[in-house]
Amino acid sequence: MEIKGQIIDIIYQNEINGYMVANFRTEKEELVVVGCMPFINDGDSLKLEGRFVEHQDYGRQFKIETFEKIMPETLEALERYLSGGIITGVGPATAKRITEKFGEETLHVLRYEPSKLARVKGISEEKAKKISDEFAEKWDLWEIVGFLEKFGISAANSKKVYDAFGKNAMQEIENNPYLLLDITYGVDFKKIDKMALDLGINNNNENRIESAIRYSLVLASNNGNTCVERENLITYVKELLDVKIEDIENGLINLKANGKVETENIEHIEWVFLNTFNICEKNIAQKLIALKQSNNIKRIKNFDRKFKQEEKNIDITLSEKQKEAIKAVNENNVCVITGGPGTGKTTIIKFIKDLYKQEKKKVALCAPTGRAAKRMSEATGEEATTIHRLLEIGKMEENLDIEKIDFQIEPIDADVIIVDEMSMVDVFIMNYILKGIYLGTKLILVGDINQLPSVGPGNILKDIINSGVITTIELNEIFRQAAKSQIITNAHKVNNGESFITASKEENKDKLQDFFYINEPSMEKMQRDVISLCSGRLKKYGNYDFFKDIQVLTPTKKGALGTKELNKELQKALNQNTKIEKKNGTRTFLIGDRVMQVKNNYDVYWERKGKESGSGIFNGELGIVTKIDEITKQIEVEFDDEKTAWYGYGELEQIEHSYSLTIHKAQGSEFDVVIMCIPPAAPMLLTRNLLYTGITRARKLLIILGTKNVIEYMIQNTETKKRNTGLEDKLIKLGMQ
């Protein structure tokens, strides 16, 4: 139902998510309204849509689904609105004097004849103009909010539009709705396109075609590409818009002339880049070459003697490849160390750290995720941080505008920088890292080229290695201790295209019992097995607690063995804290739930045991729900690195249950026990590097459930989606100069 009235008293307001409890007056009654209403103040007149509900503690309430701000319809309502403190310098006394002076003409005076306000006692001409400007600005904003809401644009995005265009926003948008794609993040091109066509824009309008080209390039970047073959791009845009090829070609010419896109010939094919991606790749290539060619001022003198002494100190005999890698670090300003599990990458990182610290050099260790950084710290005995924290990256707009790549990075105070889990680093993060490095600083990139590539665009580690321009050492020897682990030997088998299913008992005789395969064709039984394994069935293999030690992985989100269904079933089986809950769509959050942050949020405030505080929780961080507060409408989460953060009920789309994770989401993390189910799924999901990545997430125990046919198919399926990027070509060309 719909009701009209005025906010007369705000009982509770959450500034973070806009949730409000307020007393509301209609012509018939006073009532309590509850719901999400950002930017609303005492005295605001509103049209509300929703329904009456009966709260068990607070009685009858009107639950708001949508709302619209309207002009106050009576003099009394207008006085209350002006008295609410939303206009600087206007309190109850001044509001009363204004309405008494101008009566029914008050709104007209405020909007169109502000000089008359100076006739009111206590208002100067200067103050009169300020009052009028502020009043007009607030109403202009709400007219824009109402206009854009019809096209599915949120209030938060509407504010960005107003900030960009001010009072002329509606006119600007009507002239070119595609401007919204540049200003707002996450707006669907097809929605904007429909809006534009409804407003009468021609099918072959230049703005429409150019926006479609850019949208298509952004869409391709969601699959990891930084560029698209020109002919394929034209074909896609033609089908999207139903326009002539020559119109699209003219659009490309205009975009190139305006610096929005770039084209490059790679192996006799013309590729189109969004300018953002092209600049990032150029920056990366240029800085890597500059680092390589700089004076090696951090080189250790008398290296062989100091190397032998350090080897003696740690009482470890390094392999020839490990020695080669450490010497390469000394001889080069930038180098790559790559290899699978058990090949000694961590030992090299620790050795390099110790060696350079002996020389009084400052070593910075970092990784893309909090869990990877924590693992790095534990392995080396030295604090490692996330890349975001090392670079002190604060809030950035998550769009593809040029401002993103021009974001200022403070130089990193270090002589040697070691970046682990490089396969996860995308084109933007690599650009930031290199922006923060002084020439002469040593940069060591460590990663496993056979793992899944980054979620974001680019294929940085692979492109650098394939270019042959940067010194690369590939570790290919599995150490004796590691060779006892079936997890490690089977990971290498998979990587080499060999089956672990057909391994003989003799082959595994002297190995650790840390790997089990359960051949299970029934999806229903597989789900039951997963739940029983998580519920105590593993006791004889170790004192494993699900919430501390065990992680369920799967290739997919959908189906009985997808993350959505597994999360529901595992929550039901493992978490009985059902007294306090918060429903969010089809999900229910309980105290004790395992959750994961699924997007970067630079604004989330956190505290660490009352000693440290900051802001920013990043995609992939894992934690436990520790509190659900109905009064403040917030959920409290304690993350693995002991940060505690609070999420308003309106922000819960940022976290997901993590009893089960996709293998993609688990990249960069390791768990003591991994239970990995491999159900039949789309061929694009069932790839060798996905299986390999899943296997290498386990530290102490790995259990794989699935049919032989599906797993054997994965081992042989090397058809991973090729990423179209230009970094390798840029490095080769610069390296030849």
XYZ file of N, CA, C and O in Angstrom, residues 337-398:
248
model
N 60.694 -16.278 -9.922
C 60.962 -17.644 -9.449
C 59.633 -18.386 -9.491
O 58.666 -17.983 -8.840
N 59.584 -19.448 -10.303
C 58.325 -20.182 -10.454
C 58.540 -21.672 -10.225
O 59.643 -22.186 -10.451
N 57.489 -22.345 -9.775
C 57.576 -23.784 -9.530
C 56.352 -24.255 -8.782
O 55.623 -23.458 -8.184
N 56.116 -25.553 -8.811
C 54.955 -26.143 -8.149
C 55.204 -26.360 -6.667
O 56.231 -25.959 -6.114
N 54.271 -27.042 -5.990
C 54.422 -27.301 -4.548
C 55.584 -28.249 -4.281
O 55.870 -29.140 -5.083
N 56.268 -28.007 -3.158
C 57.364 -28.903 -2.759
C 58.661 -28.679 -3.493
O 59.618 -29.445 -3.341
N 58.743 -27.611 -4.314
C 59.974 -27.355 -5.088
C 60.887 -26.338 -4.405
O 61.925 -25.981 -4.966
N 60.479 -25.852 -3.239
C 61.395 -25.028 -2.448
C 61.273 -23.528 -2.615
O 62.201 -22.790 -2.271
N 60.129 -23.036 -3.085
C 59.968 -21.588 -3.252
C 60.040 -20.868 -1.900
O 60.690 -19.833 -1.772
N 59.372 -21.439 -0.888
C 59.338 -20.796 0.438
C 60.725 -20.743 1.065
O 61.102 -19.741 1.686
N 61.499 -21.824 0.893
C 62.874 -21.851 1.424
C 63.703 -20.733 0.801
O 64.479 -20.052 1.488
N 63.513 -20.515 -0.509
C 64.251 -19.447 -1.209
C 63.870 -18.082 -0.651
O 64.730 -17.237 -0.394
N 62.560 -17.867 -0.448
C 62.102 -16.571 0.081
C 62.743 -16.306 1.442
O 63.258 -15.205 1.705
N 62.733 -17.310 2.317
C 63.319 -17.152 3.658
C 64.822 -16.898 3.565
O 65.375 -16.034 4.265
N 65.499 -17.638 2.690
C 66.953 -17.494 2.537
C 67.298 -16.078 2.065
O 68.203 -15.425 2.606
N 66.570 -15.604 1.052
C 66.820 -14.252 0.516
C 66.578 -13.207 1.598
O 67.372 -12.276 1.783
N 65.488 -13.379 2.334
C 65.165 -12.432 3.405
C 66.289 -12.374 4.431
O 66.768 -11.281 4.804
N 66.757 -13.544 4.884
C 67.828 -13.599 5.891
C 69.140 -13.030 5.352
O 69.849 -12.289 6.045
N 69.458 -13.378 4.114
C 70.724 -12.941 3.502
C 70.806 -11.417 3.409
O 71.818 -10.801 3.774
N 69.720 -10.812 2.962
C 69.742 -9.354 2.779
C 69.591 -8.610 4.105
O 70.092 -7.487 4.255
N 68.929 -9.230 5.079
C 68.845 -8.599 6.393
C 70.214 -8.580 7.071
O 70.535 -7.648 7.806
N 71.018 -9.620 6.801
C 72.401 -9.639 7.313
C 73.185 -8.449 6.773
O 74.099 -7.935 7.419
N 72.793 -8.000 5.575
C 73.465 -6.852 4.930
C 72.832 -5.517 5.331
O 73.109 -4.487 4.717
N 71.938 -5.576 6.336
C 71.231 -4.377 6.820
C 70.308 -3.794 5.748
O 70.055 -2.587 5.712
N 69.825 -4.654 4.869
C 68.883 -4.219 3.842
C 67.461 -4.475 4.335
O 67.198 -5.462 5.014
N 66.549 -3.587 3.954
C 65.152 -3.736 4.358
C 64.425 -4.580 3.319
O 64.423 -4.255 2.129
N 63.797 -5.680 3.798
C 63.090 -6.602 2.912
C 61.594 -6.507 3.192
O 61.161 -6.615 4.336
N 60.798 -6.296 2.135
C 59.332 -6.249 2.267
C 58.744 -7.499 1.636
O 59.054 -7.832 0.492
N 57.905 -8.200 2.408
C 57.242 -9.405 1.919
C 55.757 -9.111 1.756
O 55.130 -8.532 2.642
N 55.176 -9.520 0.618
C 53.746 -9.263 0.427
C 53.117 -10.322 -0.464
O 53.810 -11.047 -1.187
N 51.788 -10.402 -0.398
C 51.017 -11.353 -1.194
C 49.637 -10.746 -1.449
O 49.221 -9.819 -0.756
N 48.911 -11.265 -2.431
C 47.627 -10.642 -2.789
C 46.535 -10.773 -1.736
O 45.656 -9.918 -1.662
N 46.525 -11.842 -0.940
C 45.444 -12.041 0.037
C 45.990 -12.087 1.457
O 47.181 -12.353 1.674
N 45.085 -11.855 2.419
C 45.471 -11.892 3.829
C 45.978 -13.265 4.238
O 46.949 -13.382 4.986
N 45.331 -14.337 3.756
C 45.750 -15.687 4.122
C 47.117 -16.016 3.545
O 47.945 -16.652 4.201
N 47.352 -15.592 2.297
C 48.655 -15.853 1.667
C 49.755 -15.092 2.397
O 50.862 -15.607 2.599
N 49.460 -13.865 2.823
C 50.445 -13.071 3.567
C 50.724 -13.703 4.928
O 51.880 -13.761 5.379
N 49.670 -14.208 5.575
C 49.837 -14.864 6.875
C 50.715 -16.108 6.744
O 51.596 -16.363 7.567
N 50.474 -16.886 5.686
C 51.272 -18.089 5.439
C 52.740 -17.734 5.180
O 53.653 -18.409 5.652
N 52.945 -16.647 4.475
C 54.299 -16.165 4.180
C 55.006 -15.771 5.482
O 56.191 -16.068 5.681
N 54.267 -15.111 6.372
C 54.825 -14.708 7.673
C 55.239 -15.924 8.490
O 56.330 -15.961 9.073
N 54.343 -16.924 8.537
C 54.622 -18.133 9.325
C 55.840 -18.877 8.787
O 56.647 -19.419 9.545
N 56.001 -18.906 7.460
C 57.085 -19.668 6.836
C 58.439 -18.975 6.961
O 59.486 -19.628 7.003
N 58.432 -17.638 7.030
C 59.698 -16.897 7.010
C 60.081 -16.311 8.365
O 61.223 -15.886 8.556
N 59.106 -16.248 9.295
C 59.387 -15.605 10.580
C 59.471 -14.094 10.479
O 59.937 -13.415 11.396
N 58.999 -13.541 9.376
C 59.041 -12.099 9.128
C 57.634 -11.632 8.771
O 56.895 -12.338 8.081
N 57.254 -10.447 9.238
C 55.915 -9.961 8.921
C 55.754 -9.765 7.418
O 56.572 -9.128 6.761
N 54.696 -10.344 6.881
C 54.318 -10.115 5.481
C 52.958 -9.434 5.488
O 52.151 -9.645 6.389
N 52.692 -8.617 4.497
C 51.416 -7.902 4.436
C 50.734 -8.191 3.103
O 51.342 -8.734 2.182
N 49.480 -7.792 3.027
C 48.824 -7.830 1.719
C 49.436 -6.727 0.852
O 49.992 -5.742 1.366
N 49.319 -6.883 -0.451
C 49.829 -5.861 -1.378
C 49.126 -4.536 -1.115
O 49.761 -3.478 -1.097
N 47.809 -4.587 -0.866
C 47.053 -3.357 -0.600
C 47.627 -2.601 0.593
O 47.771 -1.377 0.555
N 47.943 -3.351 1.634
C 48.451 -2.700 2.852
C 49.862 -2.159 2.634
O 50.199 -1.070 3.106
N 50.687 -2.917 1.918
C 52.056 -2.459 1.640
C 52.039 -1.146 0.867
O 52.825 -0.239 1.132
N 51.111 -1.053 -0.091
C 51.044 0.143 -0.941
C 50.217 1.257 -0.309
O 50.112 2.344 -0.873
N 49.615 0.956 0.865
C 48.756 1.923 1.557
C 47.676 2.453 0.624
O 47.422 3.651 0.530
N 47.062 1.503 -0.093
C 45.992 1.888 -1.010
C 44.743 2.156 -0.197
O 44.217 1.280 0.458
N 44.260 3.370 -0.264
C 43.008 3.709 0.393
C 41.860 3.469 -0.560
O 41.896 2.583 -1.397
N 40.840 4.285 -0.441
C 39.659 4.093 -1.272
C 39.955 4.461 -2.721
O 40.552 5.483 -2.998
N 39.551 3.596 -3.634
C 39.645 3.888 -5.062
C 38.304 3.585 -5.705
O 37.597 2.690 -5.283
N 37.973 4.336 -6.734
C 36.758 4.027 -7.477
C 36.982 2.737 -8.245
O 37.977 2.598 -8.950
N 36.045 1.808 -8.132
C 36.181 0.528 -8.835
C 35.550 0.631 -10.222
O 34.626 -0.075 -10.583
